[in-house]
CSV table of C-alpha atoms in Angstrom, one decimal:
chain,number,residue,atom,x,y,z
A,1,MET,CA,157.3,104.5,95.0
A,2,ALA,CA,154.0,102.4,95.7
A,3,LYS,CA,152.4,105.7,96.6
A,4,ALA,CA,153.4,107.2,93.3
A,5,ASN,CA,151.8,104.2,91.4
A,6,SER,CA,148.8,104.5,93.4
A,7,ASP,CA,148.4,108.3,92.7
A,8,SER,CA,148.9,107.5,89.1
A,9,ASP,CA,146.3,104.7,89.0
A,10,THR,CA,143.6,107.2,90.7
A,11,GLU,CA,144.5,109.9,88.1
A,12,THR,CA,143.8,107.2,85.4
A,13,GLU,CA,140.7,105.9,87.0
A,14,THR,CA,139.4,109.7,87.1
A,15,ASP,CA,140.2,110.3,83.5
A,16,ALA,CA,138.4,107.2,82.4
A,17,ASN,CA,135.6,108.3,84.2
A,18,ALA,CA,135.3,111.6,83.0
A,19,GLY,CA,133.7,110.9,79.8
A,20,ASN,CA,133.7,112.9,76.9
A,21,GLY,CA,133.5,116.2,78.9
A,22,GLY,CA,136.9,115.7,80.3
A,23,GLU,CA,140.2,117.4,79.0
A,24,HIS,CA,142.5,114.8,77.7
A,25,ASP,CA,145.9,115.2,75.8
A,26,GLY,CA,145.3,112.4,73.6
A,27,VAL,CA,143.0,110.6,71.1
A,28,ARG,CA,140.0,108.8,72.5
A,29,ILE,CA,139.3,105.3,70.8
A,30,ASP,CA,135.8,103.7,71.5
A,31,LEU,CA,136.0,100.0,70.7
A,32,ILE,CA,132.6,98.6,70.3
A,33,SER,CA,132.1,94.7,70.5
A,34,GLY,CA,130.1,93.1,67.9
A,35,GLU,CA,127.8,92.0,71.1
A,36,ARG,CA,126.8,95.7,71.8
A,37,LEU,CA,126.0,96.3,68.4
A,38,ASP,CA,123.8,93.3,68.0
A,39,ASP,CA,121.6,94.8,70.9
A,40,LEU,CA,120.9,97.9,68.9
A,41,ALA,CA,118.6,98.8,66.1
A,42,SER,CA,120.2,100.0,63.0
A,43,MET,CA,119.3,103.6,63.6
A,44,GLU,CA,120.6,103.4,67.2
A,45,LYS,CA,124.1,101.9,65.7
A,46,VAL,CA,124.3,105.1,63.4
A,47,ARG,CA,123.3,107.5,66.3
A,48,THR,CA,126.2,105.7,68.6
A,49,ILE,CA,128.8,105.9,66.1
A,50,LEU,CA,127.9,109.6,64.8
A,51,ASP,CA,127.6,110.7,68.5
A,52,GLY,CA,131.2,109.3,69.2
A,53,VAL,CA,132.7,110.6,66.2
A,54,ARG,CA,131.0,114.3,66.6
A,55,ASP,CA,132.7,114.1,70.1
A,56,GLY,CA,135.9,113.8,68.4
A,57,ASN,CA,136.6,110.1,69.0
A,58,ILE,CA,137.9,107.4,66.6
A,59,VAL,CA,134.9,104.6,66.9
A,60,VAL,CA,136.4,101.0,65.9
A,61,LEU,CA,133.6,98.3,65.5
A,62,GLU,CA,134.6,94.7,66.0
A,63,GLN,CA,132.1,93.8,63.5
A,64,GLY,CA,131.2,96.1,60.6
A,65,LEU,CA,127.9,97.5,59.7
A,66,SER,CA,125.5,96.0,56.9
A,67,PRO,CA,125.7,98.0,53.6
A,68,ASP,CA,122.3,99.4,54.4
A,69,GLU,CA,123.6,100.7,57.7
A,70,GLU,CA,126.7,102.0,56.4
A,71,SER,CA,124.5,103.9,53.8
A,72,ARG,CA,122.3,105.2,56.6
A,73,LEU,CA,125.5,106.3,58.3
A,74,ILE,CA,126.8,108.3,55.3
A,75,GLU,CA,123.3,109.8,54.4
A,76,VAL,CA,122.7,110.8,58.2
A,77,THR,CA,126.4,112.2,58.1
A,78,MET,CA,125.9,114.3,55.1
A,79,SER,CA,122.9,115.9,56.8
A,80,GLU,CA,124.6,116.8,59.7
A,81,ILE,CA,127.7,118.4,58.3
A,82,ASP,CA,128.4,122.1,59.3
A,83,PRO,CA,131.8,123.6,58.3
A,84,ASN,CA,132.2,125.5,61.4
A,85,GLU,CA,131.3,122.3,63.8
A,86,PHE,CA,131.4,118.9,62.0
A,87,THR,CA,133.4,118.1,59.0
A,88,GLY,CA,132.1,114.6,58.3
A,89,ILE,CA,133.5,111.1,58.8
A,90,GLU,CA,136.4,109.0,57.5
A,91,ILE,CA,135.5,105.2,57.1
A,92,GLU,CA,137.7,102.2,56.4
A,93,THR,CA,136.7,98.4,56.3
A,94,TYR,CA,138.6,95.6,55.6
A,95,PRO,CA,137.4,94.5,52.2
A,96,ARG,CA,134.9,91.8,52.5
A,97,PRO,CA,136.1,88.5,51.7
A,98,ASP,CA,134.5,86.7,48.7
A,99,SER,CA,132.2,84.5,50.2
A,100,GLY,CA,131.3,82.8,47.0
A,101,GLY,CA,127.6,83.9,47.2
A,102,GLY,CA,128.0,86.2,44.1
A,103,LEU,CA,125.0,88.3,42.9
A,104,PHE,CA,122.6,85.6,44.0
A,105,GLY,CA,123.8,85.9,47.5
A,106,ARG,CA,123.6,89.7,47.6
A,107,LEU,CA,120.1,89.6,45.9
A,108,MET,CA,118.9,87.1,48.8
A,109,GLY,CA,119.9,89.5,51.3
A,110,ARG,CA,122.8,87.6,52.5
A,111,ASN,CA,124.9,90.4,54.5
A,112,ASP,CA,128.4,89.2,55.8
A,113,THR,CA,129.4,92.2,58.7
A,114,ALA,CA,132.2,90.3,60.4
A,115,LYS,CA,135.0,92.8,59.6
A,116,LEU,CA,136.8,95.5,61.5
A,117,THR,CA,135.7,99.1,60.7
A,118,VAL,CA,137.3,102.2,61.9
A,119,ILE,CA,135.5,105.6,61.8
A,120,GLY,CA,136.6,109.0,62.6
A,121,PRO,CA,136.3,112.6,62.2
A,122,ALA,CA,137.4,113.4,58.7
A,123,ASP,CA,139.8,116.2,59.8
A,124,ARG,CA,141.4,114.1,62.5
A,125,ILE,CA,141.9,110.6,60.6
A,126,GLN,CA,144.0,110.0,57.3
A,127,THR,CA,144.2,106.5,55.9
A,128,LEU,CA,148.1,105.7,55.0
A,129,HIS,CA,147.5,102.3,53.9
A,130,LYS,CA,144.8,99.7,53.4
A,131,ASP,CA,144.4,96.2,52.2
A,132,GLU,CA,142.6,92.9,53.3
A,133,THR,CA,144.9,92.3,56.3
A,134,LEU,CA,145.8,96.0,57.5
A,135,ILE,CA,144.3,99.2,58.0
A,136,SER,CA,146.9,102.0,58.6
A,137,ALA,CA,145.7,105.5,59.6
A,138,LEU,CA,147.2,108.5,61.0
A,139,ILE,CA,145.1,110.2,63.6
A,140,THR,CA,145.8,113.6,64.8
A,141,ARG,CA,144.9,115.6,68.0
A,142,ARG,CA,142.6,118.7,67.7
């Protein structure tokens, strides 16, 4: 029985190390920490997200993008849509809590990005429910 567990562990490690090119029977989810995002420039964040989604992965960001970065992500996505290869993205984010800064805060450039964001291929992810505390989505295999 210990040998069976060892073989199973080896298979799991091999699958995990296979990268995007490996054949998997499931959905890959990339959980990206806020710390990793902080080390990237805006366009690097957009490319990291889009490259993952184009590979068919679901990308979950620990902290969200700024409004400018989110706009840039949508802009770049629109330029890369190809009906035969890439149908676009689905993006869901917890609503921003009202920080009390109002219009003045937005005009002064205050951006609160501390929110969970889920991004995936438009043809594989469907939002079932979203409110300020829950995002429920159906993710299908290819």
